[in-house]
Every structure is written in C-alpha cells, then in structure tokens.
Amino acid sequence: MGSAPAANVREICRARRADGPAAVLAIGTANPANCVLQDDFPDFYFRATKSDHLTGLKDKFRRVCQKLGVQKRYLHHTEEMLGAHPEFLDLHAPSLDARLDIAKAAVPKLAAEASRRAIAEWGRPAADITHLVVTTNSGAHIPGVDFQLVPLLGLRPTVRRTMLYLNGCFAGAAALRVAKDLAENNRGARVLVVCAELTVLLFNRPEEGCFQVLINQGLFGDGAGAVVVGADPVITTPAVREHPLFEIVSAAQTIIPESEDVIAMHLTKGGYGGNISTRQVPVLIGDNIERCLLDAFEPLGIGAEWNDLFWDVHPGSSAILDQVDAVLQLKPEKLAASRRVLSEYGNMFGVTVIFVLDELRRRMEKGEEEGAPEWGAMVAFGPGLTVETMVLHRCVAQGTGAAAPPEDKLTVA
Ligand SMILES: CC(C)(COP(=O)(O)OP(=O)(O)OC[C@H]1O[C@@H](n2cnc3c(N)ncnc32)[C@H](O)[C@@H]1OP(=O)(O)O)[C@@H](O)C(=O)NCCC(=O)NCCSC(=O)CC(=O)O
C-alpha cells in the first residue's frame, strides 16, 4: 500500500475537523431521592453516628453548617444504610470495599438518570452519541461507570469512552474541556459528558480535633450532571433540530504554584482520607482567579469588565464565592446561579458546575440574568489547587431564550 503525500494527509485531517466551536447542546441533572435539610442535619448526623454525647462538637458542627451556604442536599446514604454498616462509623475500621460496592451499584444509575434527561432534551437517539466522557470521584472500578452506561443508555458498543477518575471538584470542567477537543477535532462527533458523585466514601463519625470530617459532612452532596456537546448543530428531520445553548470558546487549566497539599485526598481502608485547607482555599483562589481569567479572556480580545459576563463559578462554599465576589468586584446577582445551586444541592464536587450551567440557562430563559450577557466564564477549582477556566458564549435566544442557531449556521445531517 503506497503512502499518501503529506499534503493529502493534512487535507484528510482538516476535513475531519468540525467547522465551528463545540457547544453545549443539552443538559440533564439528577439527585438521589433522600433530601436532607441543613437545619436538621446536625441532629441526624450525631444521632446516626451515635455521637450525641459530643455536645460541644455538635454545637460547633451546627455553627459550621450555617456558614457553608447550604440549605438542602440530597444523599444516597440513609440512616438505614448506615445502620447496616457499623464499620462506616469508625475512622479506623476497614470499610472501603463496602463503600465501593455501594458506589458501584448506585453511581451508574444516577449517572444514567442525568444522561437520559440530557439525551431527551437533545432530541436525537442515544445511538447518535459518538463519544462518552465520564468522571467520578466515587469509585475505582474497571470496567467503570463509562462501561456500565453503554447498555443502560443504549449507546453503541463502538462509542469511544474516556473515564476520568479522582479529579476532585474540577472534574466536571475537565470533562467538558476534553469534550470540547473531541467535538472540534471529529466532525459530527456528539460527546456525552457525565459526572456523578456519591459522598458515601466520605461519610465518617465526628471526632474531636478532626475539622475535616465536619466539613465533609456539612458541605458535600450527591448528584449527577450530563451534557451533550457537539459542534456544527444539525437538523436531522424538520422536527428535530439541535439547539446550542452555550458555545465553549476556550478551555484552560492552571496549577497554582506550591499548592500540592492545599486540597489533597486519597483512598484509605476507611474511605476517603486527606485534607482540605479550608482557610487557605478561599485566599488562594482570591489571589489567583483574576490572573486565570485574564489569561483566558485577553487572547480572545474580550474586555475584562467582569460585571458584563455571566458566571458559572464552582460553589466550593459561600466563603469561596464571597472571595470571588470581592476580588472581581462583582455585583451581588452575578454569582446568583452558583449560590442557588450551593444552597439547594450542596457542593457536589465536579457535578456542581453542570448544575450551575443548567441554572444559568433557566435564569436566561426566564429573563432573570440581568443584562442578558452574551459572554461568560466557568471557573472550577480542585485538588492541588487547580483552576479550570472556560470562556462561554451564549447562543442568542430567538424569542424565549431557548437558544436556536441562525439558519446559516445549521447543517443538515
Ligand atoms: C470552613 C469555613 C466554613 C469557616 O467559615 P468562617 O471562616 O466564616 O467561620 P469561622 O472562622 O467562624 O469558623 C467557624 C468555626 O470553624 C472553625 N474552623 C474554621 N476553619 C477551621 C480549620 N481549618 N480548622 C479547625 N477549625 C476551623 C472555627 O474555629 C470556628 O469554630 P467555633 O465556632 O468553635 O469558634 C470557611 O472558611 C470555608 O467555607 N472555607 C472553604 C471551604 C472549602 O475549602 N471548600 C472547598 C471544598 S473542596 C472543593 O470544592 C474542591 C475539591 O474538593 O476538589
């Protein structure tokens, strides 16, 4: 077989790339049924862990719970489940296998629920998904959630899967970044991004002197988010047309220098161990966020008037959002979507930015996003201290805000 001249190979590569930018075509979310109210949670938590005698610690936990910006969360684990696993209440008992078994069964189901919603909104058959990018911190299985999702969703066995484990809270943004590259470099690709988290690996009994346990129990929630990403929106039939919501214009990731131990977690025999330097995290984010944003926006020639943008900031806690507000001098409503998601669902690791994107879309459709900004930023934080930055462009609404592309931007499959 003769080799093609170099120029032809370049042509072939070019022809395989999409014409336009990757865009968010649909979003789906899901949570477990078990809803816990933050006001009731200290009573539940200290009762379920047989720790009611630690009255001082319970009072402290109550104070911490009030400071996080969370009012409600959804948790897969229930009092009955904890009752069936006394080993979960002992920081030093081996419980990893049991926790992983729970995650193995439950994460794919929750991930599938969010995915089905995204695919239904997208309007095309699941078999049209060409690539699957799945991310979770809740599990360590091979084959993983990505593999389980293929039959659960009716995806093709040839769907090209990428599984991202243990990316902490930047997992959702990282998966979207990967999806952008896949969509733009494979003409016609339709990438399903799925992010799912359960906190059963984090659950532990309160202990004097262990502040991290209090943060883990008070802040994090369970959920799944799914996004269909693709370039060059398509009309498959007159009745079915893709509706891009946000174009993903650029995506970047940065390590904050000397931050290796700021957020560090690892699997232990008792579930997740590790530490989040809760006092340092907001400060470091405040010190670095503007530089990350300037690096993202300046090359695009977009002015850095931060109040002219819409914002999807990972709501790590209200202290983090307050710091972002203060440094960027944002108007109070600018982080409303992030604050609402934190309040209603807690910090769901990488899933949270997908919920915020969904909330932003809803606010835009209802005309609640002041000034209807065209450009926006997604900012996510995670281990080390890593910052993911994404520049988004809202696809301008036709009438309702349910964004539809102009006819000349549509291609027919
Ligand atoms: C922890 C906080 C809620 C504390 O809030 P404030 O600072 O406003 O309140 P505060 O100083 O009065 O603290 C409330 C109580 O907690 C205690 N306290 C606070 N920080 C502490 C610490 N690091 N160690 C021990 N105790 C601590 C205080 O002494 C006080 O106790 P007393 O009441 O007894 O006096 C906040 O600092 C915060 O939200 N930090 C960021 C949280 C975070 O890192 N989120 C990211 C999650 S990770 C993520 O999102 C990404 C990922 O995982 O990848």
Coordinates of C-alpha atoms and ligand atoms in Angstrom, one line a residue:
M1 CA 0.0 0.0 0.0
G2 CA 1.5 3.3 -1.1
S3 CA 1.7 6.2 1.4
A4 CA -0.3 9.3 0.7
P5 CA 1.6 12.5 0.1
A6 CA 1.9 14.7 3.2
A7 CA -0.4 17.4 1.7
N8 CA -3.2 14.8 1.4
V9 CA -2.8 13.7 5.0
R10 CA -3.2 17.3 6.1
E11 CA -6.3 17.6 3.9
I12 CA -7.7 14.5 5.4
C13 CA -7.1 15.8 8.9
R14 CA -8.6 19.2 8.1
A15 CA -11.7 17.6 6.6
R16 CA -12.2 15.6 9.8
R17 CA -12.3 18.7 11.9
A18 CA -15.5 20.5 12.7
D19 CA -16.1 23.9 11.2
G20 CA -17.5 25.6 14.3
P21 CA -16.8 25.6 18.1
A22 CA -18.1 22.9 20.4
A23 CA -21.3 23.9 22.1
V24 CA -23.5 22.6 24.9
L25 CA -26.5 21.1 23.2
A26 CA -28.4 19.8 26.2
I27 CA -28.1 19.4 29.9
G28 CA -29.6 16.9 32.3
T29 CA -29.3 16.6 36.1
A30 CA -30.3 14.0 38.8
N31 CA -30.1 13.6 42.5
P32 CA -30.9 10.7 44.9
A33 CA -34.4 10.8 46.4
N34 CA -33.2 11.3 50.0
C35 CA -33.3 15.0 50.7
V36 CA -31.7 16.4 53.9
L37 CA -32.3 19.9 55.3
Q38 CA -29.2 21.6 56.6
D39 CA -31.0 22.8 59.8
D40 CA -31.9 19.2 60.6
F41 CA -28.7 17.7 59.6
P42 CA -26.6 18.0 62.8
D43 CA -29.3 16.1 64.7
F44 CA -29.4 13.4 62.1
Y45 CA -25.7 13.2 61.8
F46 CA -24.9 13.0 65.5
R47 CA -27.8 10.5 66.1
A48 CA -26.8 8.3 63.2
T49 CA -23.2 8.2 64.3
K50 CA -24.1 7.6 68.0
S51 CA -22.2 10.8 68.9
D52 CA -24.9 12.8 70.7
H53 CA -22.7 12.8 73.8
L54 CA -20.2 15.1 72.0
T55 CA -22.4 18.2 72.7
G56 CA -19.6 20.8 72.2
L57 CA -18.6 19.3 68.8
K58 CA -22.3 19.1 67.8
D59 CA -22.7 22.8 68.6
K60 CA -19.6 23.6 66.5
F61 CA -20.9 21.5 63.7
R62 CA -24.1 23.4 63.8
R63 CA -22.2 26.7 63.5
V64 CA -20.1 25.4 60.6
C65 CA -23.2 24.1 58.8
Q66 CA -24.7 27.6 58.9
K67 CA -21.6 29.1 57.4
L68 CA -21.3 27.0 54.3
G69 CA -24.1 28.5 52.2
V70 CA -26.0 25.2 52.1
Q71 CA -29.7 24.8 53.0
K72 CA -30.5 21.4 51.4
R73 CA -28.7 18.4 50.0
Y74 CA -29.5 15.0 48.6
L75 CA -27.7 12.0 49.9
H76 CA -27.7 8.4 48.7
H77 CA -26.8 7.1 52.2
T78 CA -29.7 6.9 54.7
E79 CA -29.8 6.2 58.4
E80 CA -30.9 2.6 57.5
M81 CA -27.8 2.1 55.2
L82 CA -25.5 3.5 57.9
G83 CA -27.2 1.2 60.5
A84 CA -26.3 -1.8 58.2
H85 CA -22.7 -0.7 58.1
P86 CA -21.4 0.0 61.6
E87 CA -17.9 -0.1 60.1
F88 CA -18.7 3.3 58.4
L89 CA -18.8 4.9 61.8
D90 CA -15.2 4.0 62.7
L91 CA -12.5 6.1 61.0
H92 CA -10.0 3.3 61.6
A93 CA -12.1 0.2 60.5
P94 CA -11.7 -1.3 57.1
S95 CA -14.8 -0.2 55.2
L96 CA -13.5 0.7 51.7
D97 CA -14.8 -2.4 50.0
A98 CA -18.4 -2.0 51.3
R99 CA -18.4 1.7 50.3
L100 CA -17.1 0.9 46.8
D101 CA -19.8 -1.8 46.4
I102 CA -22.4 0.8 47.2
A103 CA -20.9 3.3 44.7
K104 CA -20.5 0.6 42.1
A105 CA -24.2 -0.1 42.1
A106 CA -25.6 3.4 42.6
V107 CA -23.3 5.7 40.6
P108 CA -24.1 4.3 37.1
K109 CA -27.9 4.5 37.9
L110 CA -27.6 8.2 39.0
A111 CA -25.4 8.9 36.0
A112 CA -27.8 7.2 33.7
E113 CA -30.8 9.3 35.0
A114 CA -29.0 12.6 34.3
S115 CA -27.8 11.3 30.9
R116 CA -31.3 10.2 29.9
R117 CA -32.6 13.7 30.7
A118 CA -29.8 15.3 28.6
I119 CA -30.4 12.9 25.7
A120 CA -34.2 13.5 25.8
E121 CA -33.6 17.3 25.7
W122 CA -31.1 16.9 22.9
G123 CA -33.8 15.1 20.9
R124 CA -31.6 12.6 18.9
P125 CA -31.3 8.9 19.5
A126 CA -28.8 7.7 22.1
A127 CA -27.1 5.7 19.4
D128 CA -26.0 9.0 17.8
I129 CA -23.6 9.7 20.7
T130 CA -20.1 9.1 19.3
H131 CA -18.0 9.7 22.4
L132 CA -18.6 9.3 26.1
V133 CA -16.5 11.2 28.8
V134 CA -17.4 10.1 32.3
T135 CA -15.9 11.4 35.5
T136 CA -16.4 10.5 39.2
N137 CA -14.5 10.6 42.5
S138 CA -16.9 7.9 43.8
G139 CA -15.4 4.7 42.9
A140 CA -12.4 3.0 41.5
H141 CA -13.7 0.2 39.3
I142 CA -12.6 -1.2 36.0
P143 CA -14.5 -1.5 33.8
G144 CA -16.0 1.7 35.2
V145 CA -19.2 3.7 35.0
D146 CA -18.4 4.5 31.4
F147 CA -18.7 0.8 30.5
Q148 CA -22.0 0.4 32.5
L149 CA -23.6 3.4 30.8
V150 CA -23.3 1.8 27.4
P151 CA -26.1 -0.7 27.9
L152 CA -28.0 1.4 30.4
L153 CA -28.4 4.2 27.8
G154 CA -28.5 2.2 24.6
L155 CA -25.2 3.7 23.3
R156 CA -23.4 1.9 20.6
P157 CA -20.7 -0.6 21.7
T158 CA -18.3 1.4 19.5
V159 CA -18.9 4.6 21.4
R160 CA -15.4 6.0 22.2
R161 CA -15.1 6.1 26.0
T162 CA -12.9 8.2 28.3
M163 CA -13.0 7.6 32.0
L164 CA -11.6 10.3 34.3
Y165 CA -11.3 9.2 38.0
L166 CA -10.4 11.3 41.0
N167 CA -10.3 14.8 39.6
G168 CA -11.9 16.3 42.7
C169 CA -14.1 19.3 42.2
F170 CA -12.7 20.3 38.8
A171 CA -13.8 17.0 37.3
G172 CA -16.9 18.5 35.5
A173 CA -15.0 21.3 33.9
A174 CA -12.2 18.9 32.9
A175 CA -14.6 16.6 31.3
L176 CA -16.2 19.5 29.3
R177 CA -12.7 20.6 28.3
V178 CA -12.0 17.1 26.9
A179 CA -15.4 17.0 25.2
K180 CA -14.7 20.3 23.5
D181 CA -11.5 19.0 22.0
L182 CA -13.2 15.8 20.9
A183 CA -16.1 17.6 19.3
E184 CA -13.9 20.1 17.4
N185 CA -11.5 17.5 16.2
N186 CA -14.0 14.9 15.0
R187 CA -16.5 16.3 12.5
G188 CA -20.0 15.2 13.5
A189 CA -19.0 14.0 17.0
R190 CA -21.6 14.1 19.7
V191 CA -20.0 13.8 23.1
L192 CA -21.9 12.8 26.2
V193 CA -20.2 14.2 29.3
V194 CA -21.4 12.6 32.5
C195 CA -20.3 13.5 36.0
A196 CA -21.7 11.6 39.0
E197 CA -20.8 11.8 42.7
L198 CA -21.9 10.0 45.9
T199 CA -20.5 11.0 49.3
V200 CA -20.7 7.6 50.8
L201 CA -16.9 7.3 50.5
L202 CA -16.6 10.5 52.7
F203 CA -19.0 9.6 55.4
N204 CA -17.5 9.3 58.8
R205 CA -18.2 9.8 62.5
P206 CA -17.3 13.1 64.1
E207 CA -14.1 13.2 66.1
E208 CA -12.8 15.9 68.4
G209 CA -9.9 17.7 66.6
C210 CA -10.9 16.5 63.2
F211 CA -12.3 19.5 61.5
Q212 CA -12.1 17.9 58.0
V213 CA -14.8 15.4 59.0
L214 CA -17.2 18.2 59.9
I215 CA -16.6 20.0 56.5
N216 CA -17.0 16.7 54.6
Q217 CA -20.4 16.0 56.3
G218 CA -21.7 19.6 56.2
L219 CA -20.7 20.7 52.7
F220 CA -20.9 17.9 50.2
G221 CA -24.0 16.4 48.4
D222 CA -24.8 13.7 45.9
G223 CA -25.8 14.3 42.3
A224 CA -25.1 13.7 38.6
G225 CA -25.0 16.0 35.7
A226 CA -24.8 15.2 32.0
V227 CA -24.1 17.4 29.0
V228 CA -24.3 16.7 25.3
V229 CA -21.5 18.6 23.5
G230 CA -21.1 18.9 19.7
A231 CA -20.0 21.4 17.0
D232 CA -22.0 22.4 13.9
P233 CA -25.6 22.0 15.0
V234 CA -27.6 19.6 12.9
I235 CA -31.2 19.3 11.6
T236 CA -31.8 15.6 11.4
T237 CA -35.5 15.9 10.4
P238 CA -37.7 19.1 10.2
A239 CA -39.0 18.2 13.7
V240 CA -35.6 17.6 15.3
R241 CA -33.0 20.3 15.4
E242 CA -30.2 20.7 17.8
H243 CA -30.3 23.9 20.0
P244 CA -26.9 25.0 21.1
L245 CA -27.1 26.7 24.5
F246 CA -23.5 27.8 25.1
E247 CA -20.5 27.7 22.8
I248 CA -17.3 26.6 24.5
V249 CA -14.9 29.1 23.2
S250 CA -11.8 28.2 25.1
A251 CA -10.8 26.0 28.0
A252 CA -7.7 26.1 30.2
Q253 CA -6.3 24.5 33.3
T254 CA -3.7 26.0 35.7
I255 CA -1.9 24.7 38.8
I256 CA -1.5 27.3 41.5
P257 CA 2.2 27.2 42.5
E258 CA 3.2 25.3 45.6
S259 CA -0.4 24.3 46.3
E260 CA 0.1 20.5 46.3
D261 CA -1.2 20.0 49.8
V262 CA -4.0 22.6 49.8
I263 CA -6.6 20.1 48.7
A264 CA -5.3 16.5 48.8
M265 CA -7.4 13.4 49.1
H266 CA -6.7 9.7 48.7
L267 CA -8.5 6.4 49.2
T268 CA -7.8 4.7 52.5
K269 CA -9.2 1.5 54.0
G270 CA -11.8 3.7 55.7
G271 CA -13.0 5.6 52.6
Y272 CA -11.6 9.0 51.6
G273 CA -8.8 10.4 53.7
G274 CA -6.9 13.7 53.1
N275 CA -7.3 17.3 53.9
I276 CA -8.8 20.5 52.6
S277 CA -7.1 23.6 53.9
T278 CA -10.3 25.4 54.4
R279 CA -8.8 28.7 55.5
Q280 CA -6.2 28.7 52.7
V281 CA -8.5 27.7 49.8
P282 CA -10.6 30.9 49.6
V283 CA -7.5 33.1 50.0
L284 CA -5.5 31.3 47.2
I285 CA -8.5 31.4 44.9
G286 CA -8.8 35.1 45.6
D287 CA -5.1 35.7 44.9
N288 CA -5.2 33.8 41.6
I289 CA -8.6 34.0 40.0
E290 CA -8.2 37.3 38.2
R291 CA -4.9 36.2 36.5
C292 CA -6.5 32.9 35.4
L293 CA -9.4 34.9 33.9
L294 CA -7.2 37.5 32.2
D295 CA -5.2 34.6 30.7
A296 CA -8.4 33.2 29.3
F297 CA -10.1 36.3 28.0
E298 CA -7.2 38.5 26.8
P299 CA -6.1 36.3 23.9
L300 CA -9.7 36.4 22.6
G301 CA -9.7 40.2 22.6
I302 CA -12.7 40.3 25.0
G303 CA -12.5 43.1 27.5
A304 CA -12.3 42.1 31.2
E305 CA -15.3 44.0 32.6
W306 CA -16.2 41.2 34.8
N307 CA -19.7 42.5 35.5
D308 CA -20.6 42.3 31.8
L309 CA -20.2 38.5 31.9
F310 CA -22.4 35.6 33.2
W311 CA -20.7 33.4 35.7
D312 CA -20.6 29.7 36.5
V313 CA -18.2 29.5 39.5
H314 CA -17.8 26.2 41.3
P315 CA -19.5 26.9 44.6
G316 CA -16.9 25.3 46.9
S317 CA -18.6 27.1 49.8
S318 CA -20.0 30.5 50.4
A319 CA -16.7 31.8 51.7
I320 CA -15.2 30.9 48.3
L321 CA -17.9 32.7 46.4
D322 CA -17.6 35.7 48.8
Q323 CA -13.9 35.9 48.0
V324 CA -14.5 35.7 44.2
D325 CA -17.2 38.4 44.5
A326 CA -14.8 40.6 46.5
V327 CA -11.8 40.2 44.2
L328 CA -13.6 40.7 41.0
Q329 CA -15.9 43.3 42.5
L330 CA -19.0 41.5 41.1
K331 CA -22.5 42.9 41.5
P332 CA -24.4 40.8 44.0
E333 CA -26.6 39.0 41.5
K334 CA -23.6 37.8 39.4
L335 CA -23.0 34.6 41.3
A336 CA -26.7 34.0 41.9
A337 CA -26.7 30.8 39.9
S338 CA -23.7 29.4 41.9
R339 CA -25.2 30.4 45.2
R340 CA -28.5 28.9 44.4
V341 CA -27.0 25.6 43.5
L342 CA -24.9 25.5 46.6
S343 CA -27.9 26.3 48.7
E344 CA -30.2 23.8 47.1
Y345 CA -27.8 20.9 46.5
G346 CA -24.5 21.5 48.4
N347 CA -21.1 21.1 46.9
M348 CA -21.4 18.0 44.6
F349 CA -17.7 18.1 43.5
G350 CA -17.4 18.3 39.7
V351 CA -21.1 17.9 39.2
T352 CA -21.8 21.3 40.6
V353 CA -20.7 23.4 37.6
I354 CA -23.1 21.4 35.4
F355 CA -26.0 22.2 37.8
V356 CA -24.9 25.9 37.7
L357 CA -24.9 25.8 33.9
D358 CA -28.4 24.4 34.0
E359 CA -29.5 27.1 36.5
L360 CA -27.9 29.8 34.3
R361 CA -29.8 28.5 31.2
R362 CA -33.0 28.6 33.2
R363 CA -32.4 32.1 34.5
M364 CA -31.6 33.3 31.0
E365 CA -34.8 31.7 29.6
K366 CA -36.8 33.5 32.3
G367 CA -35.0 36.8 31.7
E368 CA -33.6 36.7 35.2
E369 CA -30.0 37.2 34.2
E370 CA -29.6 40.9 34.3
G371 CA -28.3 42.5 31.1
A372 CA -28.6 39.1 29.3
P373 CA -24.8 38.8 29.0
E374 CA -23.5 37.3 25.8
W375 CA -20.2 36.1 27.2
G376 CA -19.5 34.2 30.3
A377 CA -16.9 32.3 32.4
M378 CA -16.9 28.9 34.0
V379 CA -14.4 28.6 36.8
A380 CA -13.8 25.4 38.7
F381 CA -11.3 24.6 41.5
G382 CA -10.0 21.3 42.7
P383 CA -7.1 19.3 44.1
G384 CA -3.6 20.7 44.5
L385 CA -5.1 23.8 43.9
T386 CA -6.0 23.6 40.2
V387 CA -8.2 26.1 38.4
E388 CA -10.1 25.3 35.3
T389 CA -11.3 28.3 33.3
M390 CA -13.7 28.2 30.4
V391 CA -14.9 31.0 28.2
L392 CA -18.5 30.5 27.2
H393 CA -20.6 32.3 24.6
R394 CA -24.3 32.2 25.0
C395 CA -26.1 31.2 21.8
V396 CA -28.5 34.1 21.4
A397 CA -32.1 33.2 22.1
Q398 CA -34.8 33.5 19.5
G399 CA -37.7 35.0 21.5
T400 CA -37.7 32.8 24.5
G401 CA -34.0 32.4 25.2
A402 CA -34.2 28.7 24.3
A403 CA -31.3 29.3 22.1
A404 CA -31.6 28.3 18.4
P405 CA -28.8 28.9 15.9
P406 CA -29.3 31.1 12.9
E407 CA -30.3 29.1 9.8
D408 CA -27.0 29.7 8.0
K409 CA -25.2 28.1 10.9
L410 CA -27.2 24.9 10.7
T411 CA -26.0 21.9 8.8
V412 CA -28.2 19.0 7.6
A413 CA -27.1 15.6 8.6
Ligands
LIG1 C1 -14.7 26.5 56.9 C2 -15.5 27.8 56.8 C3 -16.9 27.5 56.6 C4 -15.3 28.6 58.1 O1 -16.1 29.8 57.9 P1 -15.6 31.1 58.6 O2 -14.2 31.3 58.4 O3 -16.6 32.2 58.1 O4 -16.0 30.9 60.1 P2 -15.2 30.8 61.4 O5 -13.7 31.2 61.3 O6 -16.0 31.4 62.4 O7 -15.2 29.2 61.6 C5 -16.3 28.5 62.1 C6 -15.8 27.5 63.1 O8 -15.0 26.6 62.4 C7 -13.7 26.6 63.0 N1 -12.7 26.4 61.9 C8 -12.7 27.1 60.7 N2 -11.7 26.6 60.0 C9 -11.1 25.7 60.7 C10 -10.0 24.9 60.5 N3 -9.3 24.9 59.3 N4 -9.6 24.0 61.4 C11 -10.2 23.9 62.6 N5 -11.3 24.7 62.9 C12 -11.7 25.6 61.9 C13 -13.5 27.9 63.7 O9 -12.6 27.9 64.7 C14 -15.0 28.2 64.2 O10 -15.1 27.4 65.4 P3 -16.0 27.9 66.6 O11 -17.4 28.2 66.0 O12 -16.0 26.8 67.6 O13 -15.3 29.2 67.1 C15 -14.9 28.6 55.6 O14 -13.6 29.0 55.9 C16 -14.9 28.0 54.3 O15 -16.0 27.8 53.7 N6 -13.8 27.6 53.8 C17 -13.7 27.0 52.4 C18 -14.2 25.6 52.4 C19 -13.6 24.8 51.3 O16 -12.3 24.7 51.3 N7 -14.3 24.4 50.3 C20 -13.8 23.7 49.2 C21 -14.2 22.3 49.2 S1 -13.2 21.4 48.2 C22 -13.7 21.7 46.6 O17 -14.7 22.3 46.4 C23 -12.9 21.2 45.6 C24 -12.4 19.7 45.7 O18 -12.7 19.0 46.7 O19 -11.7 19.3 44.8

